[in-house]
Amino acid sequence: MTAPPSPDTPALSVEELSFAYKGRLALDCVSFEIRRGRFTALLGPNGAGKSTLFGLLTRLLTTDRGRIAILGADLKTAGPKALAPLGIVFQQPTLDLDLTVGQNLRYFARLRGLTRSEADRRIARELARMDMGDRVPEKVRALNGGHRRRVEIARALLSDPALLLLDEPTVGLDVPTRKSIVGHVHELASESGIAVLWATHLIDEIRAEDDLVVLHRGRVVASGVAAELAGAASSGDLEAAFSVLTGARDEAA
Amino acid sequence: MHAYAAAFAAVVWREVLRFVHQRERFLSALVRPLIWLLVFAAGFRAVLGIAIQPPYETYITYDVYIAPGLVAMIQLFAGMQSSLSMVYDRETGSMRVLLTTPLPRWFLLFSKLSAGAIVSILQVYAFLLIASFFGIAFPLPGYILVLPVLMLTGLMLGAIGMFISSSVRQLENFAGVMNFVIFPAFFLSSALYPLWRMKESSVPLYWISELNPFTHAVELVRFALYAKGEWISLAVVAGTLIVALGLSVWGYNPQRGMRIGGGPGGER
């Protein structure tokens, strides 16, 4: 029986993490922490290494270089059990289109060991939170992209995760749907105390009060509160700061 | 323990549900062996006599001979279909949902294999029921004793398919690979003709068929349907299952990596 982590333990701690695909370095000594109850944006252009990082955080990939700890539990030594506090929304859609919303969620709930009654209770709760309470009997194939994403977020929340990982969850969605989903997840972090890691290349999804980790060419080029990072740029906005951070690196390269 | 049982039940439930939703799949799974049984075998029963050989204690007609081979064929196709669905699941991303469950990976893959085997058993019993309407029936204990054997052969064929699926990167490549697995496995086996017949025409082909694990799956099913054991075949099937399962777990090992990212080719 292991002792529960202290309240000061970060939800996620990444230390000097490196990963290479056949000799090509995709992540280079990446380090950052995610605090509980905080929305942390992982900002980086396409090819920055965000999805590789998600692969490592979810054990779809492994590396010997560096350390990942979820609520203090080392992913390497704790094994698959360390994934229990995670809720994951992958960049790629992962719902079974031929099954209904309810069947998809029930499948996941049972995978996570929930009893039938507990699963039904949480499915109703999470779908209501996503304004999807009346969609249980509908086939996923009949839903639009935004609703499918909401179902995936609801699914990720079924296991009451302490840490929610979302890998570019708004890719391919229209602007109003994007805003609505971003708003929902921000509310989740502030109201329920879940730590959120939101990977994106879209600056308008980040709020001034969010924690921010900027990833570029496999390296963390800046981290801190978004407003403070924006303040460091002469124009004072995040977009300019991001251009400076990534542009300067490109020039140096 | 509850978490393991719940996850196992969830994987089986999803696979059965997907199968029930795909009526065409069920239909084609039945039509294929029935055509072999009712058309091919009916034509050949007049020209091909089967000598008395274990497990048979009397002369039998050709359609009775090939029925166990067709049972194994159903499982062969089901095993490959289930591995095809694994490539599909990997491409659509739902394999990630399974593999990020906080349980050991070997157990998750074994659950997936078992689910595929259970679906194939449903197809086999539907086939045996229809075959009995056409007079191709087996002793009653055989129908019960064949159940654990079907689980074993279903797992073995599924494990072979799973290993192939772990090494196939794209759905389009899978169909080509299957042509090199399903047809040789089926035709170079005792499913359609006794191996001594094969030996009369070609000794090398006889030996290839003798070493083919699918031959042993067919023979194990054949003997079990007559409530008898075939121990060498049992050992070959069990051994092949262990090796193929080991290779599958290795194939889905995160050390080897999965395709990561969302777009075609995936972001890295």
Short mmCIF file of C-alpha atoms in Angstrom, two decimals:
data_model
loop_
_atom_site.label_atom_id
_atom_site.label_comp_id
_atom_site.label_asym_id
_atom_site.label_seq_id
_atom_site.Cartn_x
_atom_site.Cartn_y
_atom_site.Cartn_z
CA MET A 1 0.00 0.00 0.00
CA THR A 2 1.63 3.27 -1.08
CA ALA A 3 1.00 6.51 0.78
CA PRO A 4 -1.23 9.05 -1.00
CA PRO A 5 0.74 11.90 -2.58
CA SER A 6 1.01 15.11 -0.57
CA PRO A 7 -1.11 18.07 -1.77
CA ASP A 8 2.08 19.81 -2.89
CA THR A 9 3.05 16.99 -5.26
CA PRO A 10 2.65 18.22 -8.83
CA ALA A 11 -0.02 16.52 -10.92
CA LEU A 12 2.61 15.93 -13.56
CA SER A 13 6.34 16.26 -13.42
CA VAL A 14 8.52 15.86 -16.51
CA GLU A 15 12.26 15.88 -15.93
CA GLU A 16 14.94 16.05 -18.63
CA LEU A 17 12.90 13.93 -21.03
CA SER A 18 14.43 13.08 -24.40
CA PHE A 19 13.19 10.88 -27.19
CA ALA A 20 14.51 10.09 -30.67
CA TYR A 21 12.90 8.40 -33.68
CA LYS A 22 15.62 6.35 -35.35
CA GLY A 23 18.31 8.78 -34.37
CA ARG A 24 16.27 11.94 -35.04
CA LEU A 25 15.77 13.82 -31.80
CA ALA A 26 12.05 14.64 -31.29
CA LEU A 27 12.28 15.77 -27.64
CA ASP A 28 15.43 17.22 -26.14
CA CYS A 29 15.77 17.44 -22.37
CA VAL A 30 12.20 18.59 -21.77
CA SER A 31 11.33 19.57 -18.20
CA PHE A 32 8.18 21.15 -16.74
CA GLU A 33 5.59 20.67 -14.01
CA ILE A 34 1.82 20.90 -13.91
CA ARG A 35 0.19 22.08 -10.75
CA ARG A 36 -3.11 20.73 -9.50
CA GLY A 37 -6.21 22.70 -10.39
CA ARG A 38 -4.35 24.62 -13.10
CA PHE A 39 -4.95 24.83 -16.82
CA THR A 40 -1.58 24.44 -18.51
CA ALA A 41 -1.28 25.05 -22.23
CA LEU A 42 1.45 23.25 -24.13
CA LEU A 43 1.97 25.59 -27.05
CA GLY A 44 4.01 24.67 -30.07
CA PRO A 45 3.83 24.66 -33.85
CA ASN A 46 3.22 21.46 -35.80
CA GLY A 47 6.21 19.18 -35.45
CA ALA A 48 7.28 20.68 -32.13
CA GLY A 49 7.05 17.29 -30.43
CA LYS A 50 3.72 17.69 -28.62
CA SER A 51 2.26 14.38 -29.81
CA THR A 52 5.51 12.57 -29.04
CA LEU A 53 5.33 14.01 -25.54
CA PHE A 54 1.73 12.75 -25.24
CA GLY A 55 2.84 9.33 -26.46
CA LEU A 56 5.39 9.21 -23.65
CA LEU A 57 2.98 10.54 -21.01
CA THR A 58 0.47 7.81 -21.91
CA ARG A 59 3.03 4.97 -22.22
CA LEU A 60 2.35 4.45 -25.91
CA LEU A 61 6.04 5.27 -26.24
CA THR A 62 8.82 4.79 -23.73
CA THR A 63 12.27 6.23 -23.27
CA ASP A 64 15.14 5.64 -20.90
CA ARG A 65 16.17 9.26 -21.01
CA GLY A 66 14.42 11.38 -18.42
CA ARG A 67 11.61 10.87 -15.93
CA ILE A 68 7.83 11.29 -15.91
CA ALA A 69 5.90 11.26 -12.63
CA ILE A 70 2.10 11.40 -12.37
CA LEU A 71 1.06 12.48 -8.87
CA GLY A 72 4.56 11.54 -7.77
CA ALA A 73 4.43 8.01 -9.22
CA ASP A 74 7.26 7.31 -11.64
CA LEU A 75 5.79 6.04 -14.90
CA LYS A 76 8.73 3.71 -15.46
CA THR A 77 8.69 1.97 -12.10
CA ALA A 78 4.97 2.15 -11.32
CA GLY A 79 4.00 0.65 -14.71
CA PRO A 80 0.48 0.86 -16.14
CA LYS A 81 -1.03 1.59 -12.69
CA ALA A 82 0.49 5.07 -12.91
CA LEU A 83 -1.98 5.82 -15.73
CA ALA A 84 -4.98 5.47 -13.39
CA PRO A 85 -5.19 9.21 -12.48
CA LEU A 86 -5.16 10.19 -16.17
CA GLY A 87 -7.99 11.23 -18.42
CA ILE A 88 -6.86 11.35 -22.03
CA VAL A 89 -8.27 12.98 -25.15
CA PHE A 90 -6.15 12.06 -28.15
CA GLN A 91 -5.70 14.29 -31.16
CA GLN A 92 -7.08 11.54 -33.37
CA PRO A 93 -10.78 10.68 -32.79
CA THR A 94 -11.03 7.42 -30.84
CA LEU A 95 -14.77 6.78 -30.56
CA ASP A 96 -16.33 3.73 -32.17
CA LEU A 97 -18.57 5.23 -34.84
CA ASP A 98 -20.86 2.20 -35.08
CA LEU A 99 -21.73 2.22 -31.38
CA THR A 100 -23.97 4.68 -29.57
CA VAL A 101 -22.70 7.41 -27.28
CA GLY A 102 -23.86 5.37 -24.28
CA GLN A 103 -22.18 2.18 -25.51
CA ASN A 104 -18.89 3.98 -26.12
CA LEU A 105 -18.92 5.48 -22.65
CA ARG A 106 -20.03 2.26 -20.96
CA TYR A 107 -17.19 0.38 -22.69
CA PHE A 108 -14.65 2.85 -21.32
CA ALA A 109 -16.21 2.89 -17.84
CA ARG A 110 -16.03 -0.91 -17.64
CA LEU A 111 -12.43 -0.83 -18.91
CA ARG A 112 -11.68 1.42 -15.95
CA GLY A 113 -13.35 -1.03 -13.57
CA LEU A 114 -16.49 0.95 -12.72
CA THR A 115 -19.57 -1.01 -11.71
CA ARG A 116 -22.59 -0.80 -14.00
CA SER A 117 -24.56 1.51 -11.67
CA GLU A 118 -21.57 3.75 -11.00
CA ALA A 119 -20.82 3.88 -14.73
CA ASP A 120 -24.40 4.93 -15.54
CA ARG A 121 -24.32 7.60 -12.82
CA ARG A 122 -21.07 9.10 -14.06
CA ILE A 123 -22.08 8.89 -17.73
CA ALA A 124 -25.22 10.91 -16.95
CA ARG A 125 -23.16 13.41 -14.91
CA GLU A 126 -20.43 13.96 -17.49
CA LEU A 127 -22.74 14.14 -20.49
CA ALA A 128 -24.88 16.69 -18.64
CA ARG A 129 -21.73 18.71 -17.93
CA MET A 130 -20.97 18.71 -21.68
CA ASP A 131 -24.60 19.61 -22.53
CA MET A 132 -24.99 16.21 -24.18
CA GLY A 133 -27.34 14.57 -21.69
CA ASP A 134 -29.95 13.67 -24.32
CA ARG A 135 -27.52 12.04 -26.77
CA VAL A 136 -26.96 8.70 -25.00
CA PRO A 137 -28.88 6.53 -27.54
CA GLU A 138 -27.47 8.24 -30.64
CA LYS A 139 -24.88 6.57 -32.81
CA VAL A 140 -21.58 8.44 -32.76
CA ARG A 141 -21.56 8.41 -36.56
CA ALA A 142 -24.60 10.73 -36.46
CA LEU A 143 -22.83 13.36 -34.32
CA ASN A 144 -20.92 16.34 -35.70
CA GLY A 145 -17.21 16.82 -34.95
CA GLY A 146 -17.79 19.15 -32.01
CA HIS A 147 -20.22 16.80 -30.32
CA ARG A 148 -17.88 13.86 -30.84
CA ARG A 149 -15.14 15.84 -29.09
CA ARG A 150 -17.46 16.60 -26.20
CA VAL A 151 -18.24 12.90 -25.86
CA GLU A 152 -14.50 12.16 -25.80
CA ILE A 153 -13.96 14.74 -23.07
CA ALA A 154 -16.91 13.32 -21.12
CA ARG A 155 -15.37 9.87 -21.52
CA ALA A 156 -11.99 11.08 -20.25
CA LEU A 157 -13.71 12.42 -17.14
CA LEU A 158 -15.58 9.21 -16.29
CA SER A 159 -12.73 7.87 -14.18
CA ASP A 160 -12.60 11.11 -12.12
CA PRO A 161 -9.05 11.88 -13.27
CA ALA A 162 -6.67 14.11 -11.33
CA LEU A 163 -4.93 15.05 -14.57
CA LEU A 164 -6.63 15.58 -17.93
CA LEU A 165 -4.42 15.39 -21.03
CA LEU A 166 -5.81 16.81 -24.27
CA ASP A 167 -3.79 16.65 -27.44
CA GLU A 168 -5.00 19.36 -29.85
CA PRO A 169 -8.63 18.51 -29.10
CA THR A 170 -10.07 21.30 -31.25
CA VAL A 171 -8.33 20.39 -34.51
CA GLY A 172 -10.78 20.58 -37.41
CA LEU A 173 -13.56 22.28 -35.44
CA ASP A 174 -15.21 25.60 -36.28
CA VAL A 175 -14.47 28.67 -34.17
CA PRO A 176 -17.65 28.76 -32.01
CA THR A 177 -17.29 25.04 -31.19
CA ARG A 178 -13.62 25.54 -30.36
CA LYS A 179 -14.42 28.41 -28.03
CA SER A 180 -17.15 26.46 -26.31
CA ILE A 181 -14.92 23.42 -25.71
CA VAL A 182 -12.02 25.56 -24.50
CA GLY A 183 -14.42 27.32 -22.13
CA HIS A 184 -15.75 24.02 -20.77
CA VAL A 185 -12.29 22.68 -20.01
CA HIS A 186 -11.20 25.95 -18.36
CA GLU A 187 -14.25 25.71 -16.12
CA LEU A 188 -13.35 22.13 -15.28
CA ALA A 189 -9.89 23.12 -14.11
CA SER A 190 -11.10 26.03 -11.99
CA GLU A 191 -14.23 24.41 -10.53
CA SER A 192 -13.28 20.76 -9.99
CA GLY A 193 -9.57 21.16 -9.31
CA ILE A 194 -8.47 18.89 -12.15
CA ALA A 195 -5.05 19.65 -13.58
CA VAL A 196 -5.26 20.10 -17.34
CA LEU A 197 -2.53 19.80 -19.96
CA TRP A 198 -3.91 21.24 -23.20
CA ALA A 199 -1.64 20.87 -26.23
CA THR A 200 -2.32 23.33 -29.00
CA HIS A 201 -0.77 25.41 -31.73
CA LEU A 202 -3.61 27.97 -31.52
CA ILE A 203 -2.71 30.95 -29.34
CA ASP A 204 -6.31 32.16 -29.03
CA GLU A 205 -7.13 29.08 -26.93
CA ILE A 206 -4.86 30.32 -24.13
CA ARG A 207 -6.03 32.70 -21.41
CA ALA A 208 -3.82 35.20 -19.63
CA GLU A 209 -4.08 33.37 -16.31
CA ASP A 210 -3.13 29.96 -17.75
CA ASP A 211 0.21 28.32 -17.15
CA LEU A 212 2.10 28.01 -20.40
CA VAL A 213 4.86 25.75 -21.67
CA VAL A 214 6.21 26.68 -25.10
CA LEU A 215 7.65 23.75 -27.01
CA HIS A 216 9.66 24.33 -30.16
CA ARG A 217 11.72 21.79 -32.09
CA GLY A 218 11.54 19.38 -29.18
CA ARG A 219 12.73 21.85 -26.57
CA VAL A 220 10.96 23.90 -23.90
CA VAL A 221 11.81 27.47 -24.92
CA ALA A 222 9.73 29.20 -22.25
CA SER A 223 7.41 28.40 -19.38
CA GLY A 224 5.43 30.41 -16.86
CA VAL A 225 2.09 32.18 -16.54
CA ALA A 226 0.85 33.23 -19.99
CA ALA A 227 0.37 36.89 -19.02
CA GLU A 228 3.91 37.14 -17.71
CA LEU A 229 5.37 35.57 -20.85
CA ALA A 230 3.30 37.92 -23.01
CA GLY A 231 4.52 40.88 -20.93
CA ALA A 232 8.08 40.01 -21.83
CA ALA A 233 7.40 40.83 -25.49
CA SER A 234 7.63 44.50 -26.50
CA SER A 235 4.06 44.50 -27.87
CA GLY A 236 2.80 42.79 -24.73
CA ASP A 237 0.75 40.13 -26.46
CA LEU A 238 1.23 36.40 -26.46
CA GLU A 239 1.32 35.99 -30.22
CA ALA A 240 4.28 38.39 -30.50
CA ALA A 241 6.03 36.66 -27.60
CA PHE A 242 5.51 33.29 -29.27
CA SER A 243 6.91 34.58 -32.57
CA VAL A 244 9.93 36.01 -30.81
CA LEU A 245 10.54 32.79 -28.87
CA THR A 246 10.22 30.44 -31.83
CA GLY A 247 11.65 32.84 -34.42
CA ALA A 248 14.75 33.54 -32.40
CA ARG A 249 15.37 29.82 -32.08
CA ASP A 250 14.90 29.30 -35.79
CA GLU A 251 17.43 32.03 -36.55
CA ALA A 252 19.87 30.58 -34.07
CA ALA A 253 19.45 27.20 -35.77
CA MET B 1 -9.17 -8.67 -9.52
CA HIS B 2 -12.45 -6.89 -10.19
CA ALA B 3 -10.66 -4.43 -12.49
CA TYR B 4 -9.30 -7.30 -14.57
CA ALA B 5 -12.66 -9.06 -14.82
CA ALA B 6 -14.46 -5.81 -15.68
CA ALA B 7 -11.95 -4.91 -18.37
CA PHE B 8 -12.09 -8.41 -19.85
CA ALA B 9 -15.89 -8.31 -19.92
CA ALA B 10 -15.81 -4.83 -21.50
CA VAL B 11 -13.52 -5.92 -24.33
CA VAL B 12 -15.63 -9.04 -25.05
CA TRP B 13 -18.87 -7.03 -24.86
CA ARG B 14 -17.58 -4.45 -27.33
CA GLU B 15 -16.39 -7.10 -29.79
CA VAL B 16 -19.71 -9.00 -29.65
CA LEU B 17 -21.62 -5.73 -30.00
CA ARG B 18 -19.58 -4.73 -33.05
CA PHE B 19 -20.18 -8.17 -34.54
CA VAL B 20 -23.95 -7.96 -33.94
CA HIS B 21 -24.00 -4.52 -35.56
CA GLN B 22 -22.28 -5.87 -38.66
CA ARG B 23 -24.91 -8.27 -40.04
CA GLU B 24 -23.08 -8.57 -43.36
CA ARG B 25 -20.02 -9.85 -41.52
CA PHE B 26 -22.07 -12.56 -39.82
CA LEU B 27 -23.73 -13.50 -43.10
CA SER B 28 -20.49 -13.72 -45.04
CA ALA B 29 -18.88 -15.68 -42.21
CA LEU B 30 -21.63 -18.29 -42.64
CA VAL B 31 -22.09 -18.21 -46.40
CA ARG B 32 -18.42 -18.91 -47.13
CA PRO B 33 -18.20 -22.31 -45.37
CA LEU B 34 -21.73 -23.25 -46.37
CA ILE B 35 -20.86 -22.82 -50.04
CA TRP B 36 -17.85 -25.08 -49.51
CA LEU B 37 -20.00 -27.60 -47.69
CA LEU B 38 -23.11 -27.61 -49.83
CA VAL B 39 -21.63 -26.95 -53.27
CA PHE B 40 -17.97 -27.92 -53.33
CA ALA B 41 -18.28 -30.94 -51.05
CA ALA B 42 -21.48 -32.12 -52.71
CA GLY B 43 -19.66 -32.21 -56.04
CA PHE B 44 -16.60 -33.94 -54.65
CA ARG B 45 -18.34 -36.57 -52.53
CA ALA B 46 -18.99 -38.56 -55.72
CA VAL B 47 -15.34 -38.64 -56.78
CA LEU B 48 -13.42 -38.57 -53.54
CA GLY B 49 -13.66 -41.47 -51.13
CA ILE B 50 -12.25 -41.17 -47.63
CA ALA B 51 -10.62 -44.26 -46.20
CA ILE B 52 -11.24 -45.17 -42.60
CA GLN B 53 -8.80 -43.20 -40.48
CA PRO B 54 -8.93 -41.83 -36.94
CA PRO B 55 -11.11 -40.38 -35.54
CA TYR B 56 -13.56 -42.03 -37.94
CA GLU B 57 -14.56 -45.61 -37.26
CA THR B 58 -16.37 -46.16 -40.53
CA TYR B 59 -16.41 -44.88 -44.09
CA ILE B 60 -17.57 -41.30 -44.26
CA THR B 61 -18.69 -39.03 -47.04
CA TYR B 62 -16.55 -36.12 -48.19
CA ASP B 63 -18.86 -33.46 -46.76
CA VAL B 64 -18.55 -35.05 -43.32
CA TYR B 65 -14.76 -35.04 -43.76
CA ILE B 66 -14.43 -31.36 -44.62
CA ALA B 67 -16.87 -30.04 -41.98
CA PRO B 68 -14.17 -29.76 -39.25
CA GLY B 69 -11.88 -28.09 -41.78
CA LEU B 70 -14.60 -25.56 -42.51
CA VAL B 71 -15.06 -24.96 -38.79
CA ALA B 72 -11.36 -24.14 -38.60
CA MET B 73 -11.72 -22.01 -41.73
CA ILE B 74 -14.40 -19.95 -40.00
CA GLN B 75 -11.98 -19.39 -37.15
CA LEU B 76 -9.12 -18.61 -39.52
CA PHE B 77 -11.17 -15.92 -41.25
CA ALA B 78 -12.50 -14.66 -37.92
CA GLY B 79 -8.97 -14.47 -36.51
CA MET B 80 -7.78 -12.49 -39.51
CA GLN B 81 -10.93 -10.33 -39.43
CA SER B 82 -10.26 -9.57 -35.79
CA SER B 83 -6.67 -8.64 -36.52
CA LEU B 84 -7.90 -6.51 -39.41
CA SER B 85 -10.13 -4.74 -36.89
CA MET B 86 -7.02 -4.20 -34.78
CA VAL B 87 -5.31 -2.41 -37.65
CA TYR B 88 -8.53 -0.43 -38.11
CA ASP B 89 -8.69 0.30 -34.37
CA ARG B 90 -5.10 1.47 -34.47
CA GLU B 91 -5.75 3.70 -37.44
CA THR B 92 -8.94 5.11 -35.91
CA GLY B 93 -7.25 5.47 -32.56
CA SER B 94 -9.50 3.28 -30.43
CA MET B 95 -6.59 0.88 -29.82
CA ARG B 96 -5.04 3.74 -27.84
CA VAL B 97 -8.03 3.82 -25.52
CA LEU B 98 -7.46 0.14 -24.80
CA LEU B 99 -3.68 0.37 -24.45
CA THR B 100 -3.83 3.34 -22.06
CA THR B 101 -6.02 1.39 -19.63
CA PRO B 102 -4.06 1.06 -16.38
CA LEU B 103 -3.69 -2.72 -16.69
CA PRO B 104 -0.79 -4.80 -18.02
CA ARG B 105 -0.55 -4.70 -21.78
CA TRP B 106 -0.34 -8.49 -22.16
CA PHE B 107 -3.65 -8.79 -20.33
CA LEU B 108 -5.35 -6.20 -22.55
CA LEU B 109 -4.11 -7.92 -25.69
CA PHE B 110 -5.15 -11.32 -24.33
CA SER B 111 -8.63 -9.91 -23.62
CA LYS B 112 -8.84 -8.63 -27.16
CA LEU B 113 -7.77 -12.03 -28.50
CA SER B 114 -10.28 -13.86 -26.32
CA ALA B 115 -13.04 -11.54 -27.51
CA GLY B 116 -12.20 -12.40 -31.12
CA ALA B 117 -12.16 -16.12 -30.30
CA ILE B 118 -15.56 -15.90 -28.60
CA VAL B 119 -17.05 -14.16 -31.64
CA SER B 120 -15.62 -16.90 -33.88
CA ILE B 121 -17.18 -19.58 -31.64
CA LEU B 122 -20.62 -17.98 -32.10
CA GLN B 123 -20.11 -18.27 -35.86
CA VAL B 124 -18.95 -21.89 -35.60
CA TYR B 125 -22.01 -23.01 -33.63
CA ALA B 126 -24.31 -21.24 -36.10
CA PHE B 127 -22.53 -23.14 -38.90
CA LEU B 128 -22.75 -26.48 -37.08
CA LEU B 129 -26.47 -25.91 -36.51
CA ILE B 130 -27.12 -25.24 -40.21
CA ALA B 131 -24.88 -28.16 -41.22
CA SER B 132 -26.96 -30.48 -39.01
CA PHE B 133 -30.05 -29.56 -41.06
CA PHE B 134 -28.23 -31.05 -44.05
CA GLY B 135 -27.44 -34.28 -42.26
CA ILE B 136 -23.88 -33.43 -41.20
CA ALA B 137 -24.03 -34.08 -37.51
CA PHE B 138 -21.60 -35.18 -34.82
CA PRO B 139 -22.04 -37.10 -31.56
CA LEU B 140 -23.65 -34.89 -28.90
CA PRO B 141 -20.64 -34.92 -26.50
CA GLY B 142 -18.54 -33.68 -29.43
CA TYR B 143 -20.53 -30.45 -29.58
CA ILE B 144 -19.66 -29.78 -25.95
CA LEU B 145 -16.05 -31.00 -25.94
CA VAL B 146 -15.22 -28.99 -29.02
CA LEU B 147 -15.94 -25.75 -27.11
CA PRO B 148 -12.61 -25.51 -25.18
CA VAL B 149 -10.79 -26.66 -28.31
CA LEU B 150 -12.45 -23.89 -30.34
CA MET B 151 -11.32 -21.39 -27.71
CA LEU B 152 -7.75 -22.65 -28.02
CA THR B 153 -7.68 -22.73 -31.83
CA GLY B 154 -9.48 -19.36 -31.97
CA LEU B 155 -6.84 -17.87 -29.66
CA MET B 156 -4.01 -19.36 -31.72
CA LEU B 157 -5.32 -18.06 -35.04
CA GLY B 158 -6.16 -14.69 -33.47
CA ALA B 159 -2.65 -14.45 -31.97
CA ILE B 160 -1.06 -15.09 -35.37
CA GLY B 161 -3.30 -12.38 -36.85
CA MET B 162 -2.48 -10.02 -33.98
CA PHE B 163 1.23 -10.42 -34.54
CA ILE B 164 0.74 -9.67 -38.23
CA SER B 165 -1.40 -6.63 -37.36
CA SER B 166 1.33 -5.33 -35.06
CA SER B 167 3.79 -5.32 -37.92
CA VAL B 168 1.45 -3.93 -40.60
CA ARG B 169 1.53 -0.16 -40.58
CA GLN B 170 -1.46 0.59 -42.80
CA LEU B 171 -4.87 -0.90 -43.42
CA GLU B 172 -4.29 -1.10 -47.19
CA ASN B 173 -1.24 -3.33 -46.68
CA PHE B 174 -3.20 -5.75 -44.57
CA ALA B 175 -5.30 -7.25 -47.39
CA GLY B 176 -2.15 -8.14 -49.32
CA VAL B 177 -0.59 -9.77 -46.29
CA MET B 178 -3.73 -11.78 -45.71
CA ASN B 179 -3.49 -13.35 -49.16
CA PHE B 180 -0.16 -14.75 -48.10
CA VAL B 181 -1.60 -16.15 -44.89
CA ILE B 182 -5.21 -17.29 -45.33
CA PHE B 183 -4.96 -19.15 -48.64
CA PRO B 184 -1.66 -20.97 -48.04
CA ALA B 185 -2.73 -21.84 -44.50
CA PHE B 186 -6.02 -23.27 -45.70
CA PHE B 187 -4.94 -25.12 -48.83
CA LEU B 188 -1.73 -26.48 -47.33
CA SER B 189 -3.58 -28.24 -44.53
CA SER B 190 -5.76 -31.26 -43.87
CA ALA B 191 -8.91 -29.15 -44.13
CA LEU B 192 -9.87 -30.27 -47.64
CA TYR B 193 -8.07 -33.61 -48.03
CA PRO B 194 -6.28 -36.08 -45.78
CA LEU B 195 -2.56 -35.51 -45.77
CA TRP B 196 -1.78 -39.04 -46.99
CA ARG B 197 -3.51 -38.01 -50.23
CA MET B 198 -1.23 -34.99 -50.42
CA LYS B 199 1.80 -37.26 -49.83
CA GLU B 200 0.86 -39.34 -52.89
CA SER B 201 1.15 -36.31 -55.13
CA SER B 202 3.94 -34.29 -53.47
CA VAL B 203 6.13 -35.16 -50.52
CA PRO B 204 7.44 -31.57 -49.96
CA LEU B 205 3.87 -30.23 -49.92
CA TYR B 206 2.93 -33.00 -47.51
CA TRP B 207 5.65 -31.92 -45.10
CA ILE B 208 4.74 -28.26 -45.38
CA SER B 209 1.14 -29.19 -44.60
CA GLU B 210 2.22 -31.42 -41.75
CA LEU B 211 4.18 -28.55 -40.19
CA ASN B 212 1.38 -26.03 -40.77
CA PRO B 213 -0.17 -25.13 -37.38
CA PHE B 214 -3.53 -24.73 -39.12
CA THR B 215 -3.45 -28.48 -39.97
CA HIS B 216 -3.20 -29.19 -36.26
CA ALA B 217 -6.03 -26.79 -35.48
CA VAL B 218 -8.19 -28.70 -38.02
CA GLU B 219 -7.24 -32.09 -36.58
CA LEU B 220 -7.80 -30.96 -33.01
CA VAL B 221 -11.30 -29.76 -33.95
CA ARG B 222 -11.96 -32.95 -35.95
CA PHE B 223 -11.05 -35.24 -33.04
CA ALA B 224 -12.87 -33.09 -30.49
CA LEU B 225 -16.07 -33.22 -32.56
CA TYR B 226 -15.94 -37.00 -32.08
CA ALA B 227 -15.13 -36.53 -28.38
CA LYS B 228 -11.55 -37.72 -28.87
CA GLY B 229 -8.17 -36.17 -28.13
CA GLU B 230 -5.30 -35.56 -30.54
CA TRP B 231 -2.40 -34.82 -28.28
CA ILE B 232 0.27 -33.91 -30.81
CA SER B 233 -2.06 -31.38 -32.40
CA LEU B 234 -2.96 -30.06 -28.95
CA ALA B 235 0.74 -29.52 -28.19
CA VAL B 236 1.38 -27.83 -31.55
CA VAL B 237 -1.65 -25.52 -31.19
CA ALA B 238 -0.78 -24.62 -27.58
CA GLY B 239 2.88 -24.06 -28.49
CA THR B 240 2.01 -21.91 -31.49
CA LEU B 241 -0.39 -19.90 -29.34
CA ILE B 242 2.32 -19.18 -26.76
CA VAL B 243 4.86 -18.16 -29.41
CA ALA B 244 2.37 -16.02 -31.38
CA LEU B 245 1.07 -14.37 -28.21
CA GLY B 246 4.63 -13.58 -27.11
CA LEU B 247 5.38 -12.07 -30.52
CA SER B 248 2.15 -10.01 -30.39
CA VAL B 249 2.96 -8.58 -26.97
CA TRP B 250 6.43 -7.78 -28.27
CA GLY B 251 4.87 -6.24 -31.40
CA TYR B 252 2.69 -3.92 -29.31
CA ASN B 253 5.49 -3.09 -26.88
CA PRO B 254 5.78 0.67 -26.35
CA GLN B 255 9.55 0.33 -26.69
CA ARG B 256 8.92 -0.34 -30.35
CA GLY B 257 6.52 2.59 -30.49
CA MET B 258 3.12 3.19 -32.06
CA ARG B 259 2.36 5.61 -34.81
CA ILE B 260 1.74 8.84 -32.94
CA GLY B 261 -0.23 11.88 -34.00
CA GLY B 262 -3.42 12.58 -35.84
CA GLY B 263 -2.86 13.45 -39.45
CA PRO B 264 -1.87 11.16 -42.25
CA GLY B 265 1.49 9.81 -41.25
CA GLY B 266 1.04 11.43 -37.86
CA GLU B 267 2.85 14.31 -36.25
CA ARG B 268 6.02 13.34 -34.52
#
